[in-house]
PDB file of C-alpha atoms in Angstrom:
ATOM      1  CA  ASN J   1      12.779  22.449  50.769  1.00 53.00           C
ATOM      2  CA  ALA J   2      16.520  22.046  51.578  1.00 73.00           C
ATOM      3  CA  GLY J   3      17.664  19.014  53.443  1.00 92.00           C
ATOM      4  CA  VAL J   4      20.274  19.103  56.470  1.00 96.00           C
ATOM      5  CA  MET J   5      23.214  20.663  55.161  1.00 96.00           C
ATOM      6  CA  GLN J   6      26.683  20.154  56.844  1.00 97.00           C
ATOM      7  CA  ASN J   7      29.917  21.750  55.647  1.00 96.00           C
ATOM      8  CA  PRO J   8      32.789  20.859  54.934  1.00 97.00           C
ATOM      9  CA  ARG J   9      32.189  17.479  53.866  1.00 97.00           C
ATOM     10  CA  HIS J  10      35.617  16.678  54.393  1.00 97.00           C
ATOM     11  CA  LEU J  11      38.101  18.055  56.980  1.00 98.00           C
ATOM     12  CA  VAL J  12      41.674  17.113  57.323  1.00 98.00           C
ATOM     13  CA  ARG J  13      43.691  18.628  60.485  1.00 98.00           C
ATOM     14  CA  ARG J  14      46.611  17.402  62.330  1.00 97.00           C
ATOM     15  CA  ARG J  15      47.143  16.530  65.830  1.00 97.00           C
ATOM     16  CA  GLY J  16      46.578  19.463  68.193  1.00 97.00           C
ATOM     17  CA  GLN J  17      44.637  21.920  65.697  1.00 98.00           C
ATOM     18  CA  GLU J  18      41.107  22.474  66.223  1.00 98.00           C
ATOM     19  CA  ALA J  19      38.097  21.483  64.190  1.00 98.00           C
ATOM     20  CA  ARG J  20      34.990  23.476  63.380  1.00 98.00           C
ATOM     21  CA  LEU J  21      32.082  21.467  61.816  1.00 98.00           C
ATOM     22  CA  ARG J  22      28.841  23.595  60.770  1.00 98.00           C
ATOM     23  CA  CYS J  23      25.487  22.247  60.602  1.00 97.00           C
ATOM     24  CA  SER J  24      22.086  23.859  59.230  1.00 96.00           C
ATOM     25  CA  PRO J  25      18.924  21.884  60.049  1.00 95.00           C
ATOM     26  CA  MET J  26      16.018  21.800  57.595  1.00 93.00           C
ATOM     27  CA  LYS J  27      13.845  25.162  57.129  1.00 90.00           C
ATOM     28  CA  GLY J  28      11.318  24.958  59.978  1.00 87.00           C
ATOM     29  CA  HIS J  29      13.057  22.632  62.476  1.00 89.00           C
ATOM     30  CA  SER J  30      14.086  23.896  65.641  1.00 87.00           C
ATOM     31  CA  HIS J  31      16.152  20.704  67.296  1.00 92.00           C
ATOM     32  CA  VAL J  32      19.390  19.608  66.127  1.00 95.00           C
ATOM     33  CA  TYR J  33      21.482  16.114  67.370  1.00 96.00           C
ATOM     34  CA  TRP J  34      25.172  15.464  66.510  1.00 97.00           C
ATOM     35  CA  TYR J  35      26.178  11.937  65.918  1.00 97.00           C
ATOM     36  CA  ARG J  36      29.581  10.318  65.599  1.00 97.00           C
ATOM     37  CA  GLN J  37      30.254   7.226  63.642  1.00 95.00           C
ATOM     38  CA  LEU J  38      33.769   5.468  64.230  1.00 89.00           C
ATOM     39  CA  PRO J  39      34.625   3.172  61.504  1.00 82.00           C
ATOM     40  CA  GLU J  40      32.898  -0.145  61.217  1.00 78.00           C
ATOM     41  CA  GLU J  41      30.522   1.233  63.874  1.00 83.00           C
ATOM     42  CA  GLY J  42      27.090   2.523  64.360  1.00 87.00           C
ATOM     43  CA  LEU J  43      26.093   6.067  65.101  1.00 94.00           C
ATOM     44  CA  LYS J  44      26.660   7.061  68.548  1.00 96.00           C
ATOM     45  CA  PHE J  45      24.689  10.182  70.150  1.00 95.00           C
ATOM     46  CA  MET J  46      26.849  13.137  71.325  1.00 96.00           C
ATOM     47  CA  VAL J  47      24.536  15.869  71.765  1.00 96.00           C
ATOM     48  CA  TYR J  48      20.839  17.633  71.465  1.00 94.00           C
ATOM     49  CA  LEU J  49      20.271  21.123  70.972  1.00 94.00           C
ATOM     50  CA  GLN J  50      17.592  23.669  70.523  1.00 91.00           C
ATOM     51  CA  LYS J  51      18.010  27.490  69.822  1.00 88.00           C
ATOM     52  CA  GLU J  52      20.435  28.983  72.247  1.00 88.00           C
ATOM     53  CA  ASN J  53      20.079  25.676  74.558  1.00 92.00           C
ATOM     54  CA  ILE J  54      21.797  22.710  75.067  1.00 94.00           C
ATOM     55  CA  ILE J  55      19.125  19.937  76.129  1.00 91.00           C
ATOM     56  CA  ASP J  56      21.276  16.629  76.381  1.00 92.00           C
ATOM     57  CA  GLU J  57      24.692  16.311  76.335  1.00 93.00           C
ATOM     58  CA  SER J  58      25.333  13.065  77.890  1.00 92.00           C
ATOM     59  CA  GLY J  59      27.204  11.510  74.934  1.00 93.00           C
ATOM     60  CA  MET J  60      29.695  13.950  74.386  1.00 95.00           C
ATOM     61  CA  PRO J  61      33.520  13.736  75.507  1.00 94.00           C
ATOM     62  CA  LYS J  62      34.138  15.698  78.699  1.00 89.00           C
ATOM     63  CA  GLU J  63      36.959  17.624  77.350  1.00 94.00           C
ATOM     64  CA  ARG J  64      37.884  19.467  73.812  1.00 97.00           C
ATOM     65  CA  PHE J  65      34.622  18.981  72.470  1.00 97.00           C
ATOM     66  CA  SER J  66      31.803  21.513  72.638  1.00 97.00           C
ATOM     67  CA  ALA J  67      28.738  22.362  70.616  1.00 97.00           C
ATOM     68  CA  GLU J  68      26.425  25.328  70.166  1.00 96.00           C
ATOM     69  CA  PHE J  69      23.185  26.310  68.192  1.00 95.00           C
ATOM     70  CA  PRO J  70      23.078  30.071  68.093  1.00 92.00           C
ATOM     71  CA  LYS J  71      19.937  32.322  67.657  1.00 89.00           C
ATOM     72  CA  GLU J  72      21.043  33.189  64.290  1.00 89.00           C
ATOM     73  CA  GLY J  73      23.379  30.669  62.063  1.00 91.00           C
ATOM     74  CA  PRO J  74      24.318  27.229  62.065  1.00 95.00           C
ATOM     75  CA  SER J  75      25.118  24.698  64.854  1.00 97.00           C
ATOM     76  CA  ILE J  76      28.569  24.187  65.599  1.00 97.00           C
ATOM     77  CA  LEU J  77      30.388  21.331  66.938  1.00 98.00           C
ATOM     78  CA  ARG J  78      34.055  22.196  67.734  1.00 98.00           C
ATOM     79  CA  ILE J  79      36.710  19.982  68.645  1.00 98.00           C
ATOM     80  CA  GLN J  80      39.954  21.518  70.331  1.00 97.00           C
ATOM     81  CA  GLN J  81      43.150  19.981  70.053  1.00 97.00           C
ATOM     82  CA  VAL J  82      42.280  17.116  67.915  1.00 97.00           C
ATOM     83  CA  VAL J  83      43.918  13.354  68.272  1.00 96.00           C
ATOM     84  CA  ARG J  84      43.947  10.608  66.109  1.00 95.00           C
ATOM     85  CA  GLY J  85      40.850   8.948  67.886  1.00 94.00           C
ATOM     86  CA  ASP J  86      38.482  11.882  66.633  1.00 96.00           C
ATOM     87  CA  SER J  87      38.798  10.774  62.922  1.00 96.00           C
ATOM     88  CA  ALA J  88      35.413   9.644  62.063  1.00 96.00           C
ATOM     89  CA  ALA J  89      32.146  10.632  60.446  1.00 97.00           C
ATOM     90  CA  TYR J  90      30.529  13.497  62.318  1.00 98.00           C
ATOM     91  CA  PHE J  91      26.477  13.497  61.483  1.00 98.00           C
ATOM     92  CA  CYS J  92      24.193  16.135  62.264  1.00 97.00           C
ATOM     93  CA  ALA J  93      20.358  15.653  62.343  1.00 96.00           C
ATOM     94  CA  SER J  94      17.482  17.964  62.692  1.00 95.00           C
ATOM     95  CA  SER J  95      13.723  17.304  63.947  1.00 91.00           C
ATOM     96  CA  PRO J  96      10.742  19.772  63.787  1.00 86.00           C
ATOM     97  CA  PRO J  97       9.274  21.564  66.870  1.00 81.00           C
ATOM     98  CA  GLU J  98       7.514  19.656  69.426  1.00 74.00           C
ATOM     99  CA  GLY J  99       4.189  18.269  68.480  1.00 67.00           C
ATOM    100  CA  GLU J 100       5.097  18.648  64.776  1.00 62.00           C
ATOM    101  CA  GLY J 101       6.955  15.296  64.415  1.00 69.00           C
ATOM    102  CA  GLU J 102       9.775  13.320  65.633  1.00 78.00           C
ATOM    103  CA  THR J 103      11.530  11.927  63.036  1.00 89.00           C
ATOM    104  CA  GLN J 104      15.131  13.144  62.589  1.00 93.00           C
ATOM    105  CA  TYR J 105      16.706  13.746  59.247  1.00 94.00           C
ATOM    106  CA  PHE J 106      20.474  13.619  58.788  1.00 96.00           C
ATOM    107  CA  GLY J 107      22.952  15.495  56.702  1.00 97.00           C
ATOM    108  CA  PRO J 108      25.463  14.041  54.486  1.00 96.00           C
ATOM    109  CA  GLY J 109      27.903  14.138  57.346  1.00 97.00           C
ATOM    110  CA  THR J 110      31.442  15.465  57.904  1.00 98.00           C
ATOM    111  CA  ARG J 111      34.359  13.191  57.641  1.00 97.00           C
ATOM    112  CA  LEU J 112      37.293  14.363  59.738  1.00 97.00           C
ATOM    113  CA  LEU J 113      40.781  12.993  59.182  1.00 97.00           C
ATOM    114  CA  VAL J 114      43.468  13.624  61.755  1.00 97.00           C
ATOM    115  CA  LEU J 115      46.844  13.298  60.506  1.00 95.00           C
TER     116      LEU J 115
ATOM    117  CA  ASP R   1      26.139  -1.861  76.937  1.00 67.00           C
ATOM    118  CA  GLN R   2      24.715  -2.261  73.600  1.00 79.00           C
ATOM    119  CA  GLN R   3      20.677  -1.509  73.885  1.00 93.00           C
ATOM    120  CA  VAL R   4      20.146  -1.813  70.372  1.00 96.00           C
ATOM    121  CA  LYS R   5      21.447  -4.934  68.534  1.00 95.00           C
ATOM    122  CA  GLN R   6      21.396  -5.944  64.848  1.00 95.00           C
ATOM    123  CA  ASN R   7      23.005  -9.507  65.175  1.00 91.00           C
ATOM    124  CA  SER R   8      23.517 -10.087  61.305  1.00 94.00           C
ATOM    125  CA  PRO R   9      26.366  -7.805  60.113  1.00 93.00           C
ATOM    126  CA  SER R  10      25.402  -8.715  56.473  1.00 96.00           C
ATOM    127  CA  LEU R  11      22.352 -10.082  54.223  1.00 97.00           C
ATOM    128  CA  SER R  12      22.419 -11.294  50.523  1.00 97.00           C
ATOM    129  CA  VAL R  13      19.134 -12.032  48.631  1.00 97.00           C
ATOM    130  CA  GLN R  14      18.147 -12.175  44.928  1.00 97.00           C
ATOM    131  CA  GLU R  15      16.257  -9.435  43.252  1.00 97.00           C
ATOM    132  CA  GLY R  16      12.668  -9.667  43.577  1.00 97.00           C
ATOM    133  CA  ARG R  17      12.479 -11.809  46.967  1.00 97.00           C
ATOM    134  CA  ILE R  18      11.817 -10.731  50.177  1.00 98.00           C
ATOM    135  CA  SER R  19      14.692  -9.063  52.594  1.00 98.00           C
ATOM    136  CA  ILE R  20      14.185  -9.564  56.465  1.00 98.00           C
ATOM    137  CA  LEU R  21      16.309  -7.503  58.440  1.00 98.00           C
ATOM    138  CA  ASN R  22      16.069  -7.946  62.395  1.00 98.00           C
ATOM    139  CA  CYS R  23      16.772  -5.562  65.236  1.00 97.00           C
ATOM    140  CA  ASP R  24      16.455  -6.187  68.974  1.00 97.00           C
ATOM    141  CA  TYR R  25      16.456  -4.154  71.905  1.00 97.00           C
ATOM    142  CA  THR R  26      17.198  -4.240  75.826  1.00 96.00           C
ATOM    143  CA  ASN R  27      15.413  -0.789  77.214  1.00 93.00           C
ATOM    144  CA  SER R  28      11.983  -1.404  78.139  1.00 92.00           C
ATOM    145  CA  MET R  29      11.758   2.386  77.951  1.00 91.00           C
ATOM    146  CA  PHE R  30      12.133   2.555  74.214  1.00 93.00           C
ATOM    147  CA  ASP R  31       8.731   3.775  72.721  1.00 91.00           C
ATOM    148  CA  TYR R  32       9.868   4.783  69.166  1.00 93.00           C
ATOM    149  CA  PHE R  33      11.816   2.850  66.507  1.00 95.00           C
ATOM    150  CA  LEU R  34      13.178   3.901  63.388  1.00 95.00           C
ATOM    151  CA  TRP R  35      14.730   2.321  60.409  1.00 97.00           C
ATOM    152  CA  TYR R  36      17.438   4.464  58.234  1.00 97.00           C
ATOM    153  CA  LYS R  37      19.610   3.237  54.984  1.00 97.00           C
ATOM    154  CA  LYS R  38      22.602   4.290  54.379  1.00 95.00           C
ATOM    155  CA  TYR R  39      25.146   4.578  51.249  1.00 94.00           C
ATOM    156  CA  PRO R  40      28.584   4.936  51.799  1.00 90.00           C
ATOM    157  CA  ALA R  41      29.843   8.573  52.223  1.00 87.00           C
ATOM    158  CA  GLU R  42      26.143   9.833  52.661  1.00 92.00           C
ATOM    159  CA  GLY R  43      24.042  10.300  55.628  1.00 95.00           C
ATOM    160  CA  PRO R  44      21.610   8.167  56.777  1.00 96.00           C
ATOM    161  CA  THR R  45      18.064   8.260  54.938  1.00 96.00           C
ATOM    162  CA  PHE R  46      15.032   7.883  56.951  1.00 95.00           C
ATOM    163  CA  LEU R  47      12.640   4.827  55.752  1.00 96.00           C
ATOM    164  CA  ILE R  48      10.266   3.998  58.080  1.00 96.00           C
ATOM    165  CA  SER R  49       9.318   4.335  61.775  1.00 95.00           C
ATOM    166  CA  ILE R  50       6.968   2.715  64.267  1.00 95.00           C
ATOM    167  CA  SER R  51       5.302   3.705  67.537  1.00 93.00           C
ATOM    168  CA  SER R  52       5.105   1.101  70.513  1.00 93.00           C
ATOM    169  CA  ILE R  53       1.320   1.584  70.365  1.00 93.00           C
ATOM    170  CA  LYS R  54       1.494  -0.591  67.197  1.00 95.00           C
ATOM    171  CA  ASP R  55       2.691  -3.552  66.018  1.00 95.00           C
ATOM    172  CA  LYS R  56       3.033  -3.031  62.404  1.00 97.00           C
ATOM    173  CA  ASN R  57       3.562   0.154  60.069  1.00 97.00           C
ATOM    174  CA  GLU R  58       3.609   0.020  56.071  1.00 97.00           C
ATOM    175  CA  ASP R  59       5.028   2.015  53.263  1.00 96.00           C
ATOM    176  CA  GLY R  60       4.911   0.943  49.888  1.00 97.00           C
ATOM    177  CA  ARG R  61       7.789  -2.093  49.779  1.00 97.00           C
ATOM    178  CA  PHE R  62       8.863  -1.284  53.271  1.00 98.00           C
ATOM    179  CA  THR R  63       6.926  -2.872  56.327  1.00 98.00           C
ATOM    180  CA  VAL R  64       8.236  -3.000  60.001  1.00 98.00           C
ATOM    181  CA  PHE R  65       6.998  -5.381  62.464  1.00 98.00           C
ATOM    182  CA  LEU R  66       7.167  -4.562  65.964  1.00 98.00           C
ATOM    183  CA  ASN R  67       6.892  -7.519  69.125  1.00 97.00           C
ATOM    184  CA  LYS R  68       7.374  -5.610  72.216  1.00 96.00           C
ATOM    185  CA  SER R  69       7.055  -8.790  74.344  1.00 96.00           C
ATOM    186  CA  ALA R  70      10.224 -10.051  72.552  1.00 96.00           C
ATOM    187  CA  LYS R  71      11.468  -6.674  72.136  1.00 97.00           C
ATOM    188  CA  HIS R  72      12.246  -7.550  68.608  1.00 97.00           C
ATOM    189  CA  LEU R  73      11.647  -5.570  65.444  1.00 97.00           C
ATOM    190  CA  SER R  74      11.975  -6.430  61.775  1.00 98.00           C
ATOM    191  CA  LEU R  75      12.027  -4.753  58.666  1.00 98.00           C
ATOM    192  CA  HIS R  76      10.533  -6.180  55.319  1.00 98.00           C
ATOM    193  CA  ILE R  77      11.525  -5.145  51.751  1.00 98.00           C
ATOM    194  CA  VAL R  78       9.274  -6.893  49.260  1.00 97.00           C
ATOM    195  CA  PRO R  79      10.021  -6.971  46.356  1.00 97.00           C
ATOM    196  CA  SER R  80      13.684  -6.304  47.062  1.00 98.00           C
ATOM    197  CA  GLN R  81      15.723  -4.176  44.312  1.00 97.00           C
ATOM    198  CA  PRO R  82      19.228  -3.868  43.499  1.00 96.00           C
ATOM    199  CA  GLY R  83      19.199  -0.172  44.291  1.00 95.00           C
ATOM    200  CA  ASP R  84      17.978  -1.449  48.096  1.00 97.00           C
ATOM    201  CA  SER R  85      21.794  -2.329  48.513  1.00 97.00           C
ATOM    202  CA  ALA R  86      23.082  -0.387  51.418  1.00 97.00           C
ATOM    203  CA  VAL R  87      23.475  -0.489  55.347  1.00 96.00           C
ATOM    204  CA  TYR R  88      20.466  -0.728  57.389  1.00 97.00           C
ATOM    205  CA  PHE R  89      20.413   0.831  60.690  1.00 96.00           C
ATOM    206  CA  CYS R  90      17.536   0.548  63.512  1.00 97.00           C
ATOM    207  CA  ALA R  91      17.328   3.086  65.951  1.00 96.00           C
ATOM    208  CA  ALA R  92      15.409   3.653  68.978  1.00 95.00           C
ATOM    209  CA  SER R  93      14.492   6.330  71.508  1.00 92.00           C
ATOM    210  CA  ALA R  94      12.428   6.863  74.552  1.00 90.00           C
ATOM    211  CA  ARG R  95      10.385   9.868  73.948  1.00 80.00           C
ATOM    212  CA  ALA R  96       9.352  10.143  77.734  1.00 73.00           C
ATOM    213  CA  SER R  97      12.752  10.681  78.748  1.00 73.00           C
ATOM    214  CA  ASN R  98      12.699  14.287  76.480  1.00 70.00           C
ATOM    215  CA  THR R  99      16.369  13.736  75.275  1.00 73.00           C
ATOM    216  CA  GLY R 100      15.316  13.062  71.899  1.00 80.00           C
ATOM    217  CA  LYS R 101      18.433  11.210  71.405  1.00 90.00           C
ATOM    218  CA  LEU R 102      18.567   7.887  69.059  1.00 93.00           C
ATOM    219  CA  ILE R 103      20.173   4.740  70.010  1.00 94.00           C
ATOM    220  CA  PHE R 104      21.230   2.879  66.782  1.00 95.00           C
ATOM    221  CA  GLY R 105      22.178  -0.842  66.131  1.00 95.00           C
ATOM    222  CA  GLN R 106      25.343  -1.607  64.541  1.00 94.00           C
ATOM    223  CA  GLY R 107      23.796  -1.860  60.951  1.00 94.00           C
ATOM    224  CA  THR R 108      23.089  -4.926  58.574  1.00 96.00           C
ATOM    225  CA  THR R 109      24.946  -4.761  55.076  1.00 96.00           C
ATOM    226  CA  LEU R 110      22.025  -5.665  52.651  1.00 98.00           C
ATOM    227  CA  GLN R 111      23.038  -7.024  49.136  1.00 98.00           C
ATOM    228  CA  VAL R 112      20.502  -7.393  46.586  1.00 97.00           C
ATOM    229  CA  LYS R 113      21.632  -9.410  43.651  1.00 96.00           C
ATOM    230  CA  PRO R 114      20.080  -8.923  39.913  1.00 93.00           C
TER     231      PRO R 114
END
């Protein structure tokens, strides 16, 4: 059973470009979460999605950031007009449907570097 | 406002001895707690969890203790092995809030010396 998959593992963008980060949850998992880790800090919650629904986006910056989890395909975290402060490791996690477990399992992360 | 705190940035122990990692929280709505281990350039790996209805959970070499009155939890690793050297994060969630989000501490870097 494959774990949570994220791609790309590393992404370099120039200021003003767009970054698209993809996450495929574990098989059978229907909940996806995105977290961001800045250097020397812990992980910070960004957004929680189920298929075609955003459940909680309280950790998302108000501008330039968006996330989706379509009916088919991976979850996408999109950052428009990137700035140097967006440089961080972005982790995706997934968990089973309600009643089947609460533990979140993490992917390997995407390391975004903005030049 | 740091709701989950790991006050020790680092810990060094000898192989075979006990490692004790500590975590404090402030939000009394938290009812589910987890420990993750993280190697550089990898994602966090789930280790062990505990619900607020329990005060202890054990899985092999790993035991988590929860003291609700003190809002404190700890992870014990016995015996410690060099492969345990990593950054350890505690995390908490308030399941009743239905958001599912985890609040993480800043992490403790454990070094186990051979």
